[in-house]
PDB file of C-alpha atoms in Angstrom:
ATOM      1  CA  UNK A 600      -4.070   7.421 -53.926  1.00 61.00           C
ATOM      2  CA  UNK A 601      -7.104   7.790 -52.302  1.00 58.00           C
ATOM      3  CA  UNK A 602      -7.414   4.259 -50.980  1.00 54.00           C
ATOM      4  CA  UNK A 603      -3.791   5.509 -49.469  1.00 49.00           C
ATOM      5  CA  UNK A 604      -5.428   8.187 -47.608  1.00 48.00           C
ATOM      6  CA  UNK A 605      -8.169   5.780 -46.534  1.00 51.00           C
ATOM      7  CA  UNK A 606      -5.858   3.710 -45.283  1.00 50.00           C
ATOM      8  CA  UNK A 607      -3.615   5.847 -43.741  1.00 56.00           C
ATOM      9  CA  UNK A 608      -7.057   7.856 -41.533  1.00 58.00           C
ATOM     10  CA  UNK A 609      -7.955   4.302 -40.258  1.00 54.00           C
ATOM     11  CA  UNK A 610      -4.737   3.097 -38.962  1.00 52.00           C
ATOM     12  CA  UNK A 611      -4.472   6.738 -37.307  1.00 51.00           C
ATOM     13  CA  UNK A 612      -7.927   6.175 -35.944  1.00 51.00           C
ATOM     14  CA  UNK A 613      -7.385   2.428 -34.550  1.00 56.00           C
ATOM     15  CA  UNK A 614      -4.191   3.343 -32.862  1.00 53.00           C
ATOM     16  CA  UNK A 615      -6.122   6.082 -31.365  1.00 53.00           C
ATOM     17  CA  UNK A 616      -9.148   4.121 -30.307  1.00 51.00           C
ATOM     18  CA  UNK A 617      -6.595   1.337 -29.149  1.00 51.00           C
ATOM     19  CA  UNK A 618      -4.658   3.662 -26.695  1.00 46.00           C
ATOM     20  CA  UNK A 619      -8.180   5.507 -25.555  1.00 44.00           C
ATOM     21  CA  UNK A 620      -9.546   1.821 -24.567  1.00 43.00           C
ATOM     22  CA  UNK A 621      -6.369   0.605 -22.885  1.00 41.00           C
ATOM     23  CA  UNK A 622      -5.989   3.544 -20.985  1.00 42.00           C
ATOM     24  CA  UNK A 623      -9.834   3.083 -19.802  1.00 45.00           C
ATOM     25  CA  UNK A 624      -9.247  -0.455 -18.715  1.00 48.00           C
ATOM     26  CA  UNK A 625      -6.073   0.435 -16.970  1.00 49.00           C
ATOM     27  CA  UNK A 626      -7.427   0.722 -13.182  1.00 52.00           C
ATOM     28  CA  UNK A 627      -6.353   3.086 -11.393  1.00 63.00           C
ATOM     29  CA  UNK A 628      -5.472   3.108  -7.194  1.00 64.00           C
ATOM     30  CA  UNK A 629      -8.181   3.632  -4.772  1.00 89.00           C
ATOM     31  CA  UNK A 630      -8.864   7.051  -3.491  1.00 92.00           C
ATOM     32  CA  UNK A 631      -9.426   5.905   0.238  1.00 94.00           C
ATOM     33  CA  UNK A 632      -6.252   3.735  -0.165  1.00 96.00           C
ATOM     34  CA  UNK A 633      -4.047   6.688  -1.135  1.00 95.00           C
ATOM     35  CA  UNK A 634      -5.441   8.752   1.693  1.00 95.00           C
ATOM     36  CA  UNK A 635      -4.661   5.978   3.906  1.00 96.00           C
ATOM     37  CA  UNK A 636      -0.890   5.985   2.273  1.00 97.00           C
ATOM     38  CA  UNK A 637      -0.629   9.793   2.370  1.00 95.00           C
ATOM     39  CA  UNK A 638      -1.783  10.352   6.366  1.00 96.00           C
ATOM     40  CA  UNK A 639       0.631   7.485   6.917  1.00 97.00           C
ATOM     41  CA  UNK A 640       3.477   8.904   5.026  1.00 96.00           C
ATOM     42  CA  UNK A 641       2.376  12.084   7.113  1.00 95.00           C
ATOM     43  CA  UNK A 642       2.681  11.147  10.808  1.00 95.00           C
ATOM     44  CA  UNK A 643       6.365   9.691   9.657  1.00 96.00           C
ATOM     45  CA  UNK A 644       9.941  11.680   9.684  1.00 94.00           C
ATOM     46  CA  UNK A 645      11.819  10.056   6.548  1.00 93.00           C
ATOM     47  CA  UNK A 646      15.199  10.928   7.145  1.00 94.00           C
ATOM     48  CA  UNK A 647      16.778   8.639   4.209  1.00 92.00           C
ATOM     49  CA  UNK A 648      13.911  10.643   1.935  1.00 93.00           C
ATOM     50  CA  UNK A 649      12.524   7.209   0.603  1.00 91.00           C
ATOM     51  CA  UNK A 650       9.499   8.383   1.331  1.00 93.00           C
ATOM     52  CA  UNK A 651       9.799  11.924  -0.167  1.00 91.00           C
ATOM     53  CA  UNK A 652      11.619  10.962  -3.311  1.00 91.00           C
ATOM     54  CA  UNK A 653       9.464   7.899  -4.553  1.00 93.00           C
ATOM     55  CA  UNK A 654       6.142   8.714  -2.721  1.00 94.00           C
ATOM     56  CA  UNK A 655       5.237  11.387  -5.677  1.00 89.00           C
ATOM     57  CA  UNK A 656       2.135  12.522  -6.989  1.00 83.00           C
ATOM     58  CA  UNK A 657       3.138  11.832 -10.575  1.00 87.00           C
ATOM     59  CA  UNK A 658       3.909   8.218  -9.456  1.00 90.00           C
ATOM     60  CA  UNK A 659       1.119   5.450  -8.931  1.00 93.00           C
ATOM     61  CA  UNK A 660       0.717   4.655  -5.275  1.00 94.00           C
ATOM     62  CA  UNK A 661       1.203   1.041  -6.583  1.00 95.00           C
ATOM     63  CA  UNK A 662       4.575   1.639  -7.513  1.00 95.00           C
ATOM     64  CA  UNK A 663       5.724   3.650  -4.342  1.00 96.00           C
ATOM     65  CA  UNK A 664       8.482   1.522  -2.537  1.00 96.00           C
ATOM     66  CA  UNK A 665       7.024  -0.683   0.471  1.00 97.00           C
ATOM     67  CA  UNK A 666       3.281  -1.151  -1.340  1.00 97.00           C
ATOM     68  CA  UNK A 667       2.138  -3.707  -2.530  1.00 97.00           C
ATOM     69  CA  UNK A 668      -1.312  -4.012  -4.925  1.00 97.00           C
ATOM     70  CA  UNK A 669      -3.231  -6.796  -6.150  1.00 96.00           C
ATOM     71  CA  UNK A 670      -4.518  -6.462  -9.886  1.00 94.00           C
ATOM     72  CA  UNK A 671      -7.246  -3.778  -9.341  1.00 94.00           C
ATOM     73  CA  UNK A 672      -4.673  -1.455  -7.493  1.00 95.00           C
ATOM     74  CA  UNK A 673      -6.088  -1.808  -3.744  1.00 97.00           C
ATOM     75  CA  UNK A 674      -2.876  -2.260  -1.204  1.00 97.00           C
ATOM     76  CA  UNK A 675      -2.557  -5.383  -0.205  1.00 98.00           C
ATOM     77  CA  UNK A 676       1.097  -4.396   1.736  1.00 97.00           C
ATOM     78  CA  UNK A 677       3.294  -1.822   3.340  1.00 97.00           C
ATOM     79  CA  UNK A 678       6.704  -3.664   4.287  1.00 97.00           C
ATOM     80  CA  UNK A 679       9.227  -1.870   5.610  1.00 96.00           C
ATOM     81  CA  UNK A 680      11.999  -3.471   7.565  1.00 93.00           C
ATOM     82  CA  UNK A 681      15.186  -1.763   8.953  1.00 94.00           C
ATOM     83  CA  UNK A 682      14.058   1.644   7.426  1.00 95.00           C
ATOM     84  CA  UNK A 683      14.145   4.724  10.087  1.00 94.00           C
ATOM     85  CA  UNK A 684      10.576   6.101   9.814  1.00 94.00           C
ATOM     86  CA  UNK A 685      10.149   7.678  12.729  1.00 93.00           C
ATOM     87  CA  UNK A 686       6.919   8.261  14.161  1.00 95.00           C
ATOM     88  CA  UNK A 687       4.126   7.014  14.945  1.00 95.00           C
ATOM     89  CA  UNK A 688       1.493   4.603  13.048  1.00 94.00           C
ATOM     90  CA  UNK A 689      -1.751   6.375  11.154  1.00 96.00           C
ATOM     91  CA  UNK A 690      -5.394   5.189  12.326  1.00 95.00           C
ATOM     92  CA  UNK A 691      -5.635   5.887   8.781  1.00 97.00           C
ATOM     93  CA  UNK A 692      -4.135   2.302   7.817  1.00 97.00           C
ATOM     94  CA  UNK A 693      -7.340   0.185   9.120  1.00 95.00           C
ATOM     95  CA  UNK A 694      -9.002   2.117   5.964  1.00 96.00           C
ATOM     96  CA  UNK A 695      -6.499  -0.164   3.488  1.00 97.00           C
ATOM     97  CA  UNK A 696      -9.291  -2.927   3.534  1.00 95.00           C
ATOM     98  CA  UNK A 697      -7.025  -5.321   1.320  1.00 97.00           C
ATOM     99  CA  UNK A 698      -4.257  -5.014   3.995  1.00 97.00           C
ATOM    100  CA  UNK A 699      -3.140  -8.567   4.220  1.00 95.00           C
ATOM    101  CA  UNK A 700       0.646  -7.881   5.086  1.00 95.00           C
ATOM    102  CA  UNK A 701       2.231  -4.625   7.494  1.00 94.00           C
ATOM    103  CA  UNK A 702       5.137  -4.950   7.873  1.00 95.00           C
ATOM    104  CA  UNK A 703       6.875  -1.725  10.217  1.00 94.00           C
ATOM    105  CA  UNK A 704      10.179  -3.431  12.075  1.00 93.00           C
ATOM    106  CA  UNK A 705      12.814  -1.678  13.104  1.00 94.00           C
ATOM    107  CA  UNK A 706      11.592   1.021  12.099  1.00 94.00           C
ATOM    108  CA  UNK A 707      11.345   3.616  15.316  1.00 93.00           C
ATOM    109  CA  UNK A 708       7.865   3.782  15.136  1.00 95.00           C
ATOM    110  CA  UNK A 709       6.424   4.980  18.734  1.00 93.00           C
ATOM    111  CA  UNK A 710       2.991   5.403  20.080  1.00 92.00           C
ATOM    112  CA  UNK A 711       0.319   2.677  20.522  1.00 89.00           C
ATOM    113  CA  UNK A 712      -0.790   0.440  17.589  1.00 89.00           C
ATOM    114  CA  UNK A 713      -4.032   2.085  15.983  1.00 89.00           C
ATOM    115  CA  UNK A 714      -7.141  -0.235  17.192  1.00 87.00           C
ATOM    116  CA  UNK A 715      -8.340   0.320  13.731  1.00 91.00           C
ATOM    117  CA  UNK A 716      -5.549  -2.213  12.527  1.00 90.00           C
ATOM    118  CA  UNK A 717      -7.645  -5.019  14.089  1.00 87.00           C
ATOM    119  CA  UNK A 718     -10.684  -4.362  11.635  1.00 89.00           C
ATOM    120  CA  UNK A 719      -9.043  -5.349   8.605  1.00 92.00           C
ATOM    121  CA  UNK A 720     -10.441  -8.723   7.295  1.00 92.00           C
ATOM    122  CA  UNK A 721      -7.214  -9.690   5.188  1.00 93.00           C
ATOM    123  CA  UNK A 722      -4.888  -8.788   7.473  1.00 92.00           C
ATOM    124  CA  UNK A 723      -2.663 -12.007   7.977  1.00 91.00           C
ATOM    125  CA  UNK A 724       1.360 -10.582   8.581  1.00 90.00           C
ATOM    126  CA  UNK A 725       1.235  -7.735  11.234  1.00 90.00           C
ATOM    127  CA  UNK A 726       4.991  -7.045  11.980  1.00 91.00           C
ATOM    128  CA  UNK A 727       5.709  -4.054  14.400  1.00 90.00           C
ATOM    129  CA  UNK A 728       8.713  -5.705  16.114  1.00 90.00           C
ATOM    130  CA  UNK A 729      11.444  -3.595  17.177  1.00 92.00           C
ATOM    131  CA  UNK A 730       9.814  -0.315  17.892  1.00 91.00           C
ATOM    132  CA  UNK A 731       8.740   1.475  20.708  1.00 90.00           C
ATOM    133  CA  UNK A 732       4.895   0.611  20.846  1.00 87.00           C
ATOM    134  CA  UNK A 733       2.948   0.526  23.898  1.00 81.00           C
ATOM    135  CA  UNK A 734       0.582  -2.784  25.071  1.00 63.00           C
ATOM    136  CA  UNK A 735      -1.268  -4.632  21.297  1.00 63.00           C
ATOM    137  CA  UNK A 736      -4.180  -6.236  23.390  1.00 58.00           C
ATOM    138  CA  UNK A 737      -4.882  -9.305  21.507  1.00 55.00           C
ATOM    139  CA  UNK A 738      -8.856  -8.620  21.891  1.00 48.00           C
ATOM    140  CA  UNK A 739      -8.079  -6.279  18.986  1.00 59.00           C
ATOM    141  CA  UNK A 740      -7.431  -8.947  16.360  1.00 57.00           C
ATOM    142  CA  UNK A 741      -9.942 -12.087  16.603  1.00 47.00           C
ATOM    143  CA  UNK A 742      -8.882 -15.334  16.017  1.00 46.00           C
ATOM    144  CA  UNK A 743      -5.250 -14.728  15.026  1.00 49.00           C
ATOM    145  CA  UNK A 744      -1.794 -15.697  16.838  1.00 37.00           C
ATOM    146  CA  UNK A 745       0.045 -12.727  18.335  1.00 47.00           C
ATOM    147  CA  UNK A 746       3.526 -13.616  19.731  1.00 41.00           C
ATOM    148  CA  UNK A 747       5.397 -10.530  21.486  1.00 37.00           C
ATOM    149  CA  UNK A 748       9.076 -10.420  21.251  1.00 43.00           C
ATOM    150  CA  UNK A 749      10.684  -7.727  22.958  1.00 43.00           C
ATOM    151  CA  UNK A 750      10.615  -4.553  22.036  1.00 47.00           C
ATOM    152  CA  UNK A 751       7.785  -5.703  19.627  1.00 51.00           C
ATOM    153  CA  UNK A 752       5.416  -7.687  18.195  1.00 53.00           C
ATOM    154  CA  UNK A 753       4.672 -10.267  16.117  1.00 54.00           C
ATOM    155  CA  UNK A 754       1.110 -11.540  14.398  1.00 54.00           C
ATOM    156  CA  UNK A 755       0.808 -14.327  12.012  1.00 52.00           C
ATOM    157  CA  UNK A 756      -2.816 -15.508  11.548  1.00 52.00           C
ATOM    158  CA  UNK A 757      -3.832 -18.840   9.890  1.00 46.00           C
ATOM    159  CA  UNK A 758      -6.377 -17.653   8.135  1.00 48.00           C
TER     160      UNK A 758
END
């Protein structure tokens, strides 16, 4: 009986130590990357509410619709296409570092397109086509391809 008890306290206490552990190793999303999602998600009107119904607190940032993550939970994309965030586009984004892909078209974004965009070293996709966005000087984005179509723009880099 009392090799029952034993037995029963150390299953208890490896299922405990086994969910403790994973739970440690389980990273969790970058604090400068959600501020980066949450001023973003700020400067935008979400009239479908895909924004305000999925972009929760008690949700990882990683699983928000439109982001992407690599395996330590930085955003590596924001895609949206054909989804009416109006708006305009946060500085805050040249802050998601692992930014390789934005995608924003047709999506009535307005304004100008954040110079801080053309800091980010992964960035390959940049998308902004079909929105109201004043002049992308291509100055901002060394050694990449930038092809405007009308009412947008376009960047594809070979990196």
């Amino acid at each position: 009986m009392a090799f029952f008890f034993f037995f029963i306290r150390m299953a208890v206490l490896l299922f405990l130590l086994s969910t403790t552990c994973a739970t440690a190793l389980t990273p969790t999303p970058n604090a400068t990357d959600l501020a980066a999602l949450l001023a973003f998600k700020a400067q935008l009107k979400d009239p479908f509410g895909i924004l305000a119904s999925n972009w929760t607190p008690t949700a990882s940032s990683c699983s928000w619709a439109g982001v992407s993550c690599d395996r330590r939970q930085r955003v590596t994309g924001l895609e949206f296409h054909d989804v009416p965030l109006q708006g305009s586009v946060a500085p805050e984004l040249g802050n998601l570092s692992f930014l390789s892909t934005l995608v924003l078209s047709n999506t009535s974004v307005m304004g100008t397109v954040p110079s801080e965009l053309g800091s980010l070293p992964w960035l390959q996709t940049l998308d902004l086509s079909y929105n109201s966005l004043s002049a992308l000087r291509e100055s901002r984005f060394p050694g990449s391809i930038i092809q405007m179509q009308e009412p947008g723009y376009h960047r594809h880099s070979s990196k």
